[in-house]
Structures are given as structure tokens and as C-alpha cells.
JSON list of C-alpha atoms in Angstrom, two decimals:
[
{"chain": "A", "resi": 29, "resn": "UNK", "atom": "CA", "xyz": [-0.10, -0.34, 0.26]},
{"chain": "A", "resi": 30, "resn": "UNK", "atom": "CA", "xyz": [1.41, 3.10, -1.06]},
{"chain": "A", "resi": 31, "resn": "UNK", "atom": "CA", "xyz": [0.27, 6.76, 0.82]},
{"chain": "A", "resi": 32, "resn": "UNK", "atom": "CA", "xyz": [1.15, 10.01, -0.14]},
{"chain": "A", "resi": 33, "resn": "UNK", "atom": "CA", "xyz": [0.80, 13.24, 1.81]},
{"chain": "A", "resi": 34, "resn": "UNK", "atom": "CA", "xyz": [0.40, 16.93, 1.05]},
{"chain": "A", "resi": 35, "resn": "UNK", "atom": "CA", "xyz": [-0.44, 20.07, 3.49]},
{"chain": "A", "resi": 36, "resn": "UNK", "atom": "CA", "xyz": [-1.70, 23.82, 3.23]},
{"chain": "A", "resi": 37, "resn": "UNK", "atom": "CA", "xyz": [-3.27, 26.13, 5.77]},
{"chain": "A", "resi": 38, "resn": "UNK", "atom": "CA", "xyz": [-5.69, 28.78, 6.66]},
{"chain": "A", "resi": 39, "resn": "UNK", "atom": "CA", "xyz": [-6.23, 31.27, 9.15]},
{"chain": "A", "resi": 40, "resn": "UNK", "atom": "CA", "xyz": [-9.94, 31.67, 10.11]},
{"chain": "A", "resi": 41, "resn": "UNK", "atom": "CA", "xyz": [-12.10, 32.44, 13.24]},
{"chain": "A", "resi": 42, "resn": "UNK", "atom": "CA", "xyz": [-14.91, 30.43, 14.87]},
{"chain": "A", "resi": 43, "resn": "UNK", "atom": "CA", "xyz": [-16.66, 29.91, 18.33]},
{"chain": "A", "resi": 44, "resn": "UNK", "atom": "CA", "xyz": [-18.14, 26.93, 19.45]},
{"chain": "A", "resi": 45, "resn": "UNK", "atom": "CA", "xyz": [-21.58, 27.31, 20.67]},
{"chain": "A", "resi": 46, "resn": "UNK", "atom": "CA", "xyz": [-22.16, 24.41, 22.69]},
{"chain": "A", "resi": 47, "resn": "UNK", "atom": "CA", "xyz": [-18.62, 24.38, 24.66]},
{"chain": "A", "resi": 48, "resn": "UNK", "atom": "CA", "xyz": [-17.99, 26.08, 27.77]},
{"chain": "A", "resi": 49, "resn": "UNK", "atom": "CA", "xyz": [-15.07, 27.88, 28.21]},
{"chain": "A", "resi": 50, "resn": "UNK", "atom": "CA", "xyz": [-12.68, 30.38, 26.34]},
{"chain": "A", "resi": 51, "resn": "UNK", "atom": "CA", "xyz": [-13.34, 29.01, 22.89]},
{"chain": "A", "resi": 52, "resn": "UNK", "atom": "CA", "xyz": [-17.28, 29.95, 23.23]},
{"chain": "A", "resi": 53, "resn": "UNK", "atom": "CA", "xyz": [-15.73, 32.96, 22.28]},
{"chain": "A", "resi": 54, "resn": "UNK", "atom": "CA", "xyz": [-14.93, 34.19, 18.98]},
{"chain": "A", "resi": 55, "resn": "UNK", "atom": "CA", "xyz": [-10.92, 33.39, 18.01]},
{"chain": "A", "resi": 56, "resn": "UNK", "atom": "CA", "xyz": [-9.16, 32.44, 15.77]},
{"chain": "A", "resi": 57, "resn": "UNK", "atom": "CA", "xyz": [-6.65, 29.81, 14.45]},
{"chain": "A", "resi": 58, "resn": "UNK", "atom": "CA", "xyz": [-3.87, 28.93, 12.24]},
{"chain": "A", "resi": 59, "resn": "UNK", "atom": "CA", "xyz": [-5.05, 25.74, 10.61]},
{"chain": "A", "resi": 60, "resn": "UNK", "atom": "CA", "xyz": [-2.52, 23.37, 8.78]},
{"chain": "A", "resi": 61, "resn": "UNK", "atom": "CA", "xyz": [-4.28, 20.69, 6.99]},
{"chain": "A", "resi": 62, "resn": "UNK", "atom": "CA", "xyz": [-2.89, 17.34, 5.56]},
{"chain": "A", "resi": 63, "resn": "UNK", "atom": "CA", "xyz": [-4.60, 15.52, 3.37]},
{"chain": "A", "resi": 64, "resn": "UNK", "atom": "CA", "xyz": [-3.38, 11.97, 3.13]},
{"chain": "A", "resi": 65, "resn": "UNK", "atom": "CA", "xyz": [-4.46, 9.38, -0.21]},
{"chain": "A", "resi": 66, "resn": "UNK", "atom": "CA", "xyz": [-3.66, 5.50, -0.37]},
{"chain": "A", "resi": 67, "resn": "UNK", "atom": "CA", "xyz": [-3.83, 2.99, -2.72]},
{"chain": "A", "resi": 68, "resn": "UNK", "atom": "CA", "xyz": [-1.93, -0.06, -3.78]},
{"chain": "A", "resi": 69, "resn": "UNK", "atom": "CA", "xyz": [-2.15, 0.61, -7.29]},
{"chain": "A", "resi": 70, "resn": "UNK", "atom": "CA", "xyz": [1.08, 2.89, -9.39]},
{"chain": "A", "resi": 71, "resn": "UNK", "atom": "CA", "xyz": [0.23, 4.88, -12.65]},
{"chain": "A", "resi": 72, "resn": "UNK", "atom": "CA", "xyz": [2.66, 4.40, -15.70]},
{"chain": "A", "resi": 73, "resn": "UNK", "atom": "CA", "xyz": [4.84, 7.04, -14.19]},
{"chain": "A", "resi": 74, "resn": "UNK", "atom": "CA", "xyz": [5.00, 5.42, -10.53]},
{"chain": "A", "resi": 75, "resn": "UNK", "atom": "CA", "xyz": [2.88, 7.73, -8.59]},
{"chain": "A", "resi": 76, "resn": "UNK", "atom": "CA", "xyz": [0.01, 7.14, -6.66]},
{"chain": "A", "resi": 77, "resn": "UNK", "atom": "CA", "xyz": [-1.25, 10.55, -7.77]},
{"chain": "A", "resi": 78, "resn": "UNK", "atom": "CA", "xyz": [-0.02, 13.94, -8.88]},
{"chain": "A", "resi": 79, "resn": "UNK", "atom": "CA", "xyz": [1.91, 15.76, -5.95]},
{"chain": "A", "resi": 80, "resn": "UNK", "atom": "CA", "xyz": [0.67, 18.89, -7.86]},
{"chain": "A", "resi": 81, "resn": "UNK", "atom": "CA", "xyz": [-3.10, 17.78, -8.05]},
{"chain": "A", "resi": 82, "resn": "UNK", "atom": "CA", "xyz": [-3.59, 17.27, -4.50]},
{"chain": "A", "resi": 83, "resn": "UNK", "atom": "CA", "xyz": [-1.59, 20.50, -3.45]},
{"chain": "A", "resi": 84, "resn": "UNK", "atom": "CA", "xyz": [-3.77, 22.56, -5.76]},
{"chain": "A", "resi": 85, "resn": "UNK", "atom": "CA", "xyz": [-7.02, 20.88, -5.03]},
{"chain": "A", "resi": 86, "resn": "UNK", "atom": "CA", "xyz": [-6.44, 21.65, -0.93]},
{"chain": "A", "resi": 87, "resn": "UNK", "atom": "CA", "xyz": [-5.29, 24.58, -1.77]},
{"chain": "A", "resi": 88, "resn": "UNK", "atom": "CA", "xyz": [-8.51, 25.41, -3.08]},
{"chain": "A", "resi": 89, "resn": "UNK", "atom": "CA", "xyz": [-10.48, 24.21, -0.36]},
{"chain": "A", "resi": 90, "resn": "UNK", "atom": "CA", "xyz": [-8.25, 26.03, 1.66]},
{"chain": "A", "resi": 91, "resn": "UNK", "atom": "CA", "xyz": [-8.63, 29.33, 0.30]},
{"chain": "A", "resi": 92, "resn": "UNK", "atom": "CA", "xyz": [-12.34, 28.87, 0.22]},
{"chain": "A", "resi": 93, "resn": "UNK", "atom": "CA", "xyz": [-12.05, 28.78, 4.14]},
{"chain": "A", "resi": 94, "resn": "UNK", "atom": "CA", "xyz": [-9.40, 31.70, 4.78]},
{"chain": "A", "resi": 95, "resn": "UNK", "atom": "CA", "xyz": [-9.93, 34.32, 6.92]},
{"chain": "A", "resi": 96, "resn": "UNK", "atom": "CA", "xyz": [-13.85, 33.84, 7.17]},
{"chain": "A", "resi": 97, "resn": "UNK", "atom": "CA", "xyz": [-15.38, 33.33, 10.30]},
{"chain": "A", "resi": 98, "resn": "UNK", "atom": "CA", "xyz": [-16.76, 29.63, 9.78]},
{"chain": "A", "resi": 99, "resn": "UNK", "atom": "CA", "xyz": [-19.64, 29.85, 12.23]},
{"chain": "A", "resi": 100, "resn": "UNK", "atom": "CA", "xyz": [-20.77, 31.15, 9.20]},
{"chain": "A", "resi": 101, "resn": "UNK", "atom": "CA", "xyz": [-20.85, 27.61, 7.25]},
{"chain": "A", "resi": 102, "resn": "UNK", "atom": "CA", "xyz": [-24.55, 26.16, 7.78]},
{"chain": "A", "resi": 103, "resn": "UNK", "atom": "CA", "xyz": [-22.52, 22.85, 7.69]},
{"chain": "A", "resi": 104, "resn": "UNK", "atom": "CA", "xyz": [-20.83, 23.15, 10.84]},
{"chain": "A", "resi": 105, "resn": "UNK", "atom": "CA", "xyz": [-24.20, 23.94, 12.61]},
{"chain": "A", "resi": 106, "resn": "UNK", "atom": "CA", "xyz": [-22.88, 26.40, 14.90]},
{"chain": "A", "resi": 107, "resn": "UNK", "atom": "CA", "xyz": [-20.33, 24.50, 16.20]},
{"chain": "A", "resi": 108, "resn": "UNK", "atom": "CA", "xyz": [-16.72, 24.01, 13.58]},
{"chain": "A", "resi": 109, "resn": "UNK", "atom": "CA", "xyz": [-14.46, 21.96, 15.09]},
{"chain": "A", "resi": 110, "resn": "UNK", "atom": "CA", "xyz": [-11.94, 20.89, 13.91]},
{"chain": "A", "resi": 111, "resn": "UNK", "atom": "CA", "xyz": [-13.36, 17.25, 13.38]},
{"chain": "A", "resi": 112, "resn": "UNK", "atom": "CA", "xyz": [-16.30, 18.97, 11.37]},
{"chain": "A", "resi": 113, "resn": "UNK", "atom": "CA", "xyz": [-13.47, 21.05, 9.24]},
{"chain": "A", "resi": 114, "resn": "UNK", "atom": "CA", "xyz": [-11.44, 17.82, 8.71]},
{"chain": "A", "resi": 115, "resn": "UNK", "atom": "CA", "xyz": [-14.85, 15.77, 7.24]},
{"chain": "A", "resi": 116, "resn": "UNK", "atom": "CA", "xyz": [-16.03, 18.99, 5.13]},
{"chain": "A", "resi": 117, "resn": "UNK", "atom": "CA", "xyz": [-12.57, 19.80, 3.55]},
{"chain": "A", "resi": 118, "resn": "UNK", "atom": "CA", "xyz": [-12.48, 16.01, 3.14]},
{"chain": "A", "resi": 119, "resn": "UNK", "atom": "CA", "xyz": [-15.89, 16.02, 1.58]},
{"chain": "A", "resi": 120, "resn": "UNK", "atom": "CA", "xyz": [-14.94, 18.90, -0.68]},
{"chain": "A", "resi": 121, "resn": "UNK", "atom": "CA", "xyz": [-11.59, 17.20, -2.16]},
{"chain": "A", "resi": 122, "resn": "UNK", "atom": "CA", "xyz": [-13.75, 14.18, -3.29]},
{"chain": "A", "resi": 123, "resn": "UNK", "atom": "CA", "xyz": [-16.08, 16.19, -4.69]},
{"chain": "A", "resi": 124, "resn": "UNK", "atom": "CA", "xyz": [-12.85, 17.99, -6.87]},
{"chain": "A", "resi": 125, "resn": "UNK", "atom": "CA", "xyz": [-11.51, 14.67, -7.39]},
{"chain": "A", "resi": 126, "resn": "UNK", "atom": "CA", "xyz": [-14.32, 12.85, -8.99]},
{"chain": "A", "resi": 127, "resn": "UNK", "atom": "CA", "xyz": [-14.94, 16.30, -11.12]},
{"chain": "A", "resi": 128, "resn": "UNK", "atom": "CA", "xyz": [-11.13, 16.29, -12.63]},
{"chain": "A", "resi": 129, "resn": "UNK", "atom": "CA", "xyz": [-11.60, 12.82, -13.37]},
{"chain": "A", "resi": 130, "resn": "UNK", "atom": "CA", "xyz": [-9.54, 11.28, -10.40]},
{"chain": "A", "resi": 131, "resn": "UNK", "atom": "CA", "xyz": [-10.39, 7.98, -8.36]},
{"chain": "A", "resi": 132, "resn": "UNK", "atom": "CA", "xyz": [-11.26, 9.53, -5.41]},
{"chain": "A", "resi": 133, "resn": "UNK", "atom": "CA", "xyz": [-11.10, 6.19, -3.68]},
{"chain": "A", "resi": 134, "resn": "UNK", "atom": "CA", "xyz": [-7.48, 7.71, -3.18]},
{"chain": "A", "resi": 135, "resn": "UNK", "atom": "CA", "xyz": [-8.76, 10.34, -0.60]},
{"chain": "A", "resi": 136, "resn": "UNK", "atom": "CA", "xyz": [-8.13, 8.80, 2.70]},
{"chain": "A", "resi": 137, "resn": "UNK", "atom": "CA", "xyz": [-7.88, 11.02, 5.43]},
{"chain": "A", "resi": 138, "resn": "UNK", "atom": "CA", "xyz": [-7.67, 14.58, 6.14]},
{"chain": "A", "resi": 139, "resn": "UNK", "atom": "CA", "xyz": [-5.98, 15.93, 9.41]},
{"chain": "A", "resi": 140, "resn": "UNK", "atom": "CA", "xyz": [-6.66, 19.48, 10.59]},
{"chain": "A", "resi": 141, "resn": "UNK", "atom": "CA", "xyz": [-4.28, 21.02, 13.41]},
{"chain": "A", "resi": 142, "resn": "UNK", "atom": "CA", "xyz": [-6.48, 24.01, 15.51]},
{"chain": "A", "resi": 143, "resn": "UNK", "atom": "CA", "xyz": [-2.20, 24.26, 16.99]},
{"chain": "A", "resi": 144, "resn": "UNK", "atom": "CA", "xyz": [0.88, 22.10, 16.53]},
{"chain": "A", "resi": 145, "resn": "UNK", "atom": "CA", "xyz": [-0.42, 19.74, 19.42]},
{"chain": "A", "resi": 146, "resn": "UNK", "atom": "CA", "xyz": [-3.93, 19.38, 18.59]},
{"chain": "A", "resi": 147, "resn": "UNK", "atom": "CA", "xyz": [-5.42, 17.78, 15.59]},
{"chain": "A", "resi": 148, "resn": "UNK", "atom": "CA", "xyz": [-8.78, 16.11, 14.56]},
{"chain": "A", "resi": 149, "resn": "UNK", "atom": "CA", "xyz": [-8.70, 13.24, 12.01]},
{"chain": "A", "resi": 150, "resn": "UNK", "atom": "CA", "xyz": [-11.37, 12.49, 9.42]},
{"chain": "A", "resi": 151, "resn": "UNK", "atom": "CA", "xyz": [-10.48, 9.03, 7.88]},
{"chain": "A", "resi": 152, "resn": "UNK", "atom": "CA", "xyz": [-12.86, 7.46, 5.40]},
{"chain": "A", "resi": 153, "resn": "UNK", "atom": "CA", "xyz": [-13.95, 4.29, 6.29]}
]
């Protein structure tokens, strides 16, 4: 099994409506996002998928979130937790892979770091 990973980042604000503590107030993070692709077959050029393709798609999705208040996105239901952000990014990447004719099954996981030591990961079943 082969795995490849690319990274991107974005800065955004949010608050958690169902949390009691400092995170219930509006605050921001410099998010780091890691995208993992996985598969057993390489293409004719010996690659699972071109790093450039993955980086471009990840940057596109992160760019949509950059310098936004994530609570403005209904998909997060008022609580844009790192877990929900990871799932959102995964779903958006899956749609972009399909639209560009790439195998969406290569998409394996998305990790969202709120800080260097706090991360949530969404993994495809």
C-alpha cells in the first residue's frame, strides 16, 4: 500500500456554541491541514497521484475557508470543531477529485491542526 501526503494552511475565526469555556468566544487559529491519499496501484509514471494535483485541490478548499468566520458556514451547525472542518474538507476534496476525473477512493484522510499539538482526523471507512 502506498500513501502520499500534502499540506496547506489557512487562518480563520470560529466559536463553539455548545462548549463552555474560552472556546465559546470568538477566536482564531492558523490551521494546518494534511491530506493523505492511499492506494495499491501506481500510474504509468510510478505515482499514486501527482503531488501537484493534490496540493492544488487542497489549496483551493483551504482558500475558501481562509480569513473567514467558520460559523457563517451552515455545514458546521454552529460548532465548527476541528472534526467537522476535517470532514468538510474531505467531502469537498472528494467532489473535486471526481470533477477532475481522478479516483476519489485514493482520498484516505484529512487532518486539521488547530495548534501544533491539537489535531482532529477524518478517515474514510
